Amino acid sequence: GESVGLHLPTLSVQEGDNSIINCAYSNSASDYFIWYKQESGKGPQFIIDIRSNMDKRQGQRVTVLLNKTVKHLSLQIAATQPGDSAVYFCAESLMEYGNKLVFGAGTILRVKS
Amino acid sequence: DVKVTQSSRYLVKRTGEKVFLECVQDMDHENMFWYRQDPGLGLRLIYFSYDVKMKEKGDIPEGYSVSREKKERFSLILESASTNQTSMYLCASLTRGGSEKLFFGSGTQLSVL
């Protein structure tokens, strides 16, 4: 899972397996959450978002789960592919404005072929 | 597709130099942001702007200033670069209302020697 610190957690998965990346967010009042993917040499790219009135949202091969009771967010990637290798960031927000986004430190996902 | 372009991919500057980092977006977005990204610390907001000639401090504005003379361009200025400003700098833009998604540039890796 994500943590603030000098060492990024790393998740290694076999190609074709499902991946679960976890994130503990800090503010119980946060009402909007986003996952970003950052590939080497590129800026972060939006993957999926979820509002606090939902506990699950699905996209293409990705699912975000929100557990407000324990302030936990997870990103599930189905049938992980080599192109999924990247650093994944969760971010939380109190408002619908980017200036309030607070980013986690990131998790490295490595996909083994 | 939204395009956020940062003028330099890599920059090497000396301590005390004045440094300009340029960012241009092509989607007529009102809000623009500058983040710095350091290993294990995620993305931290330096400054943002919600309109031409408007600017707001983010979480770590010390040592930086910004300029927004045109809607599409947002510049980050290091008045007197220091070694602790060696970092990856990411520019982002966001459309007001509707989507809350930040669109990021590819980043500028700045090294201050």
Tab-separated table of C-alpha atoms in Angstrom:
chain	number	residue	atom	x	y	z
A	1	GLY	CA	0.000	0.000	0.000
A	2	GLU	CA	0.994	3.670	-0.203
A	3	SER	CA	2.860	5.491	2.499
A	4	VAL	CA	4.601	8.762	2.880
A	5	GLY	CA	8.318	8.236	3.095
A	6	LEU	CA	11.464	7.683	1.094
A	7	HIS	CA	10.758	4.161	-0.119
A	8	LEU	CA	7.991	3.478	-2.575
A	9	PRO	CA	6.164	0.221	-1.998
A	10	THR	CA	6.500	-2.140	-4.924
A	11	LEU	CA	4.036	-4.674	-6.182
A	12	SER	CA	5.260	-7.377	-8.544
A	13	VAL	CA	2.675	-9.413	-10.410
A	14	GLN	CA	2.728	-11.996	-13.151
A	15	GLU	CA	1.313	-10.982	-16.499
A	16	GLY	CA	-2.312	-12.005	-16.657
A	17	ASP	CA	-2.858	-11.941	-12.914
A	18	ASN	CA	-4.985	-9.342	-11.173
A	19	SER	CA	-3.284	-6.476	-9.313
A	20	ILE	CA	-4.500	-4.688	-6.230
A	21	ILE	CA	-2.869	-1.427	-5.238
A	22	ASN	CA	-3.822	0.010	-1.884
A	23	CYS	CA	-3.931	3.528	-0.541
A	24	ALA	CA	-4.653	4.834	2.950
A	25	TYR	CA	-5.919	8.383	2.782
A	26	SER	CA	-5.613	10.879	5.561
A	27	ASN	CA	-8.726	13.030	5.766
A	28	SER	CA	-12.078	11.530	6.681
A	29	ALA	CA	-13.769	14.611	5.186
A	30	SER	CA	-12.325	13.979	1.697
A	31	ASP	CA	-15.130	13.547	-0.778
A	32	TYR	CA	-13.382	12.800	-4.037
A	33	PHE	CA	-10.608	10.359	-4.918
A	34	ILE	CA	-8.564	9.773	-8.035
A	35	TRP	CA	-6.036	7.261	-9.266
A	36	TYR	CA	-3.235	8.318	-11.572
A	37	LYS	CA	-0.718	6.237	-13.493
A	38	GLN	CA	2.751	7.544	-14.241
A	39	GLU	CA	4.925	5.729	-16.717
A	40	SER	CA	8.632	6.330	-16.878
A	41	GLY	CA	9.421	9.681	-18.465
A	42	LYS	CA	5.815	10.823	-18.583
A	43	GLY	CA	3.485	12.907	-16.515
A	44	PRO	CA	0.710	11.272	-14.462
A	45	GLN	CA	-2.342	10.176	-16.410
A	46	PHE	CA	-5.861	9.946	-15.035
A	47	ILE	CA	-7.151	6.390	-14.607
A	48	ILE	CA	-10.360	6.495	-12.632
A	49	ASP	CA	-12.097	8.532	-9.960
A	50	ILE	CA	-14.761	7.963	-7.316
A	51	ARG	CA	-16.866	10.167	-5.084
A	52	SER	CA	-17.448	9.504	-1.423
A	53	ASN	CA	-21.107	8.614	-1.976
A	54	MET	CA	-19.983	5.492	-3.834
A	55	ASP	CA	-18.004	2.490	-2.681
A	56	LYS	CA	-17.152	0.994	-6.040
A	57	ARG	CA	-16.626	2.192	-9.560
A	58	GLN	CA	-15.555	0.242	-12.596
A	59	GLY	CA	-13.740	1.260	-15.704
A	60	GLN	CA	-12.090	-0.654	-18.465
A	61	ARG	CA	-10.079	-3.394	-16.692
A	62	VAL	CA	-9.873	-1.221	-13.564
A	63	THR	CA	-12.024	-1.022	-10.468
A	64	VAL	CA	-11.712	1.413	-7.600
A	65	LEU	CA	-13.007	0.465	-4.163
A	66	LEU	CA	-13.572	2.969	-1.379
A	67	ASN	CA	-13.904	2.053	2.275
A	68	LYS	CA	-14.637	5.232	4.182
A	69	THR	CA	-14.828	3.465	7.519
A	70	VAL	CA	-11.121	2.717	7.469
A	71	LYS	CA	-10.130	5.473	5.026
A	72	HIS	CA	-8.904	3.020	2.452
A	73	LEU	CA	-8.877	3.158	-1.312
A	74	SER	CA	-7.811	0.419	-3.665
A	75	LEU	CA	-7.240	0.065	-7.379
A	76	GLN	CA	-7.792	-3.310	-8.947
A	77	ILE	CA	-6.380	-4.049	-12.381
A	78	ALA	CA	-7.692	-7.134	-14.111
A	79	ALA	CA	-5.484	-9.288	-16.321
A	80	THR	CA	-2.422	-7.149	-15.728
A	81	GLN	CA	-0.345	-6.440	-18.808
A	82	PRO	CA	3.289	-5.324	-19.242
A	83	GLY	CA	1.997	-1.896	-20.253
A	84	ASP	CA	0.512	-1.519	-16.777
A	85	SER	CA	4.000	-1.264	-15.280
A	86	ALA	CA	4.170	2.210	-13.788
A	87	VAL	CA	3.929	4.191	-10.575
A	88	TYR	CA	0.363	4.555	-9.345
A	89	PHE	CA	-0.759	7.488	-7.217
A	90	CYS	CA	-3.938	7.957	-5.315
A	91	ALA	CA	-5.132	11.464	-4.527
A	92	GLU	CA	-7.861	12.790	-2.263
A	93	SER	CA	-9.764	16.013	-2.397
A	94	LEU	CA	-12.165	17.952	-0.252
A	95	MET	CA	-13.604	19.923	-3.125
A	96	GLU	CA	-14.073	19.650	-6.809
A	97	TYR	CA	-10.968	21.707	-7.465
A	98	GLY	CA	-7.575	20.395	-8.364
A	99	ASN	CA	-5.851	22.705	-5.917
A	100	LYS	CA	-7.167	20.599	-3.078
A	101	LEU	CA	-5.791	17.331	-4.391
A	102	VAL	CA	-3.440	15.660	-1.918
A	103	PHE	CA	-1.326	12.954	-3.510
A	104	GLY	CA	0.032	9.820	-1.927
A	105	ALA	CA	3.667	8.848	-2.360
A	106	GLY	CA	2.933	6.237	-5.024
A	107	THR	CA	3.228	2.484	-5.526
A	108	ILE	CA	5.433	0.882	-8.146
A	109	LEU	CA	3.742	-1.860	-10.144
A	110	ARG	CA	6.071	-4.273	-11.930
A	111	VAL	CA	4.590	-6.795	-14.322
A	112	LYS	CA	6.605	-9.926	-14.960
A	113	SER	CA	6.227	-11.627	-18.319
B	1	ASP	CA	-6.696	15.062	-26.649
B	2	VAL	CA	-5.639	17.664	-24.149
B	3	LYS	CA	-2.037	18.641	-24.545
B	4	VAL	CA	0.013	20.201	-21.763
B	5	THR	CA	3.481	21.025	-22.998
B	6	GLN	CA	6.462	21.819	-20.841
B	7	SER	CA	9.205	23.559	-22.747
B	8	SER	CA	12.146	21.601	-21.364
B	9	ARG	CA	12.504	17.949	-20.466
B	10	TYR	CA	15.838	18.403	-18.669
B	11	LEU	CA	17.482	21.512	-17.259
B	12	VAL	CA	20.773	21.976	-15.456
B	13	LYS	CA	21.299	25.272	-13.668
B	14	ARG	CA	23.751	26.702	-11.178
B	15	THR	CA	22.993	27.889	-7.660
B	16	GLY	CA	21.788	31.478	-7.697
B	17	GLU	CA	20.581	31.460	-11.289
B	18	LYS	CA	17.118	32.654	-12.203
B	19	VAL	CA	15.184	29.807	-13.766
B	20	PHE	CA	12.033	29.896	-15.871
B	21	LEU	CA	9.924	26.798	-16.434
B	22	GLU	CA	7.307	27.236	-19.120
B	23	CYS	CA	4.035	25.405	-19.577
B	24	VAL	CA	1.440	25.729	-22.324
B	25	GLN	CA	-1.943	24.042	-22.597
B	26	ASP	CA	-4.094	23.930	-25.708
B	27	MET	CA	-7.552	23.269	-24.288
B	28	ASP	CA	-8.568	26.709	-23.027
B	29	HIS	CA	-8.479	25.523	-19.412
B	30	GLU	CA	-8.956	28.127	-16.732
B	31	ASN	CA	-6.980	26.426	-13.964
B	32	MET	CA	-3.284	25.653	-14.164
B	33	PHE	CA	-0.937	24.206	-11.574
B	34	TRP	CA	2.707	23.644	-10.792
B	35	TYR	CA	3.739	20.625	-8.731
B	36	ARG	CA	7.086	19.251	-7.774
B	37	GLN	CA	7.642	15.537	-7.502
B	38	ASP	CA	10.272	14.047	-5.224
B	39	PRO	CA	10.902	10.347	-4.535
B	40	GLY	CA	8.711	9.062	-1.743
B	41	LEU	CA	6.893	12.357	-1.298
B	42	GLY	CA	4.373	12.249	-4.112
B	43	LEU	CA	3.313	15.456	-5.814
B	44	ARG	CA	3.319	18.682	-3.858
B	45	LEU	CA	1.529	21.797	-5.047
B	46	ILE	CA	3.689	24.888	-5.451
B	47	TYR	CA	1.334	27.432	-7.027
B	48	PHE	CA	-1.838	27.465	-9.037
B	49	SER	CA	-3.784	29.942	-11.114
B	50	TYR	CA	-7.516	30.000	-11.820
B	51	ASP	CA	-7.453	32.811	-14.345
B	52	VAL	CA	-5.170	35.137	-16.253
B	53	LYS	CA	-3.079	37.277	-13.885
B	54	MET	CA	-4.466	35.382	-10.891
B	55	LYS	CA	-2.322	33.170	-8.694
B	56	GLU	CA	-2.621	31.338	-5.422
B	57	LYS	CA	0.009	29.747	-3.198
B	58	GLY	CA	-0.019	26.027	-2.855
B	59	ASP	CA	1.578	23.994	-0.111
B	60	ILE	CA	5.238	24.800	-0.793
B	61	PRO	CA	5.498	28.231	-2.494
B	62	GLU	CA	8.710	29.353	-0.789
B	63	GLY	CA	11.453	30.109	-3.270
B	64	TYR	CA	9.093	30.174	-6.235
B	65	SER	CA	6.904	32.638	-8.086
B	66	VAL	CA	4.605	32.295	-11.075
B	67	SER	CA	3.304	34.288	-14.001
B	68	ARG	CA	0.054	33.892	-15.925
B	69	GLU	CA	-0.099	36.604	-18.580
B	70	LYS	CA	-2.040	34.510	-21.081
B	71	LYS	CA	-4.633	31.865	-20.464
B	72	GLU	CA	-2.682	29.125	-22.163
B	73	ARG	CA	0.666	29.797	-20.521
B	74	PHE	CA	1.730	29.363	-16.892
B	75	SER	CA	5.344	29.991	-15.934
B	76	LEU	CA	7.166	28.901	-12.799
B	77	ILE	CA	10.071	31.089	-11.721
B	78	LEU	CA	12.903	30.267	-9.388
B	79	GLU	CA	14.317	33.697	-8.533
B	80	SER	CA	17.575	32.285	-7.176
B	81	ALA	CA	17.887	28.562	-7.657
B	82	SER	CA	19.139	26.442	-4.787
B	83	THR	CA	20.247	22.818	-4.660
B	84	ASN	CA	17.159	21.815	-2.681
B	85	GLN	CA	15.082	22.829	-5.684
B	86	THR	CA	16.510	19.975	-7.694
B	87	SER	CA	13.385	18.046	-8.552
B	88	MET	CA	10.895	16.961	-11.194
B	89	TYR	CA	8.458	19.781	-11.946
B	90	LEU	CA	5.042	18.968	-13.327
B	91	CYS	CA	2.596	21.388	-14.856
B	92	ALA	CA	-1.103	20.546	-15.021
B	93	SER	CA	-4.327	22.115	-16.203
B	94	LEU	CA	-7.953	21.582	-15.264
B	95	THR	CA	-11.199	22.755	-16.726
B	96	ARG	CA	-13.514	24.572	-14.363
B	97	GLY	CA	-16.809	22.846	-13.648
B	98	GLY	CA	-17.588	19.441	-15.055
B	99	SER	CA	-14.511	17.274	-15.003
B	100	GLU	CA	-12.131	17.542	-12.092
B	101	LYS	CA	-9.404	15.682	-13.900
B	102	LEU	CA	-5.961	17.200	-13.962
B	103	PHE	CA	-4.072	16.875	-17.201
B	104	PHE	CA	-0.329	16.769	-16.693
B	105	GLY	CA	2.636	17.668	-18.848
B	106	SER	CA	5.584	15.299	-19.183
B	107	GLY	CA	7.616	17.113	-16.575
B	108	THR	CA	10.872	19.031	-16.377
B	109	GLN	CA	13.727	17.423	-14.462
B	110	LEU	CA	15.670	20.320	-12.978
B	111	SER	CA	19.111	19.853	-11.506
B	112	VAL	CA	20.637	22.734	-9.571
B	113	LEU	CA	24.378	22.365	-9.090
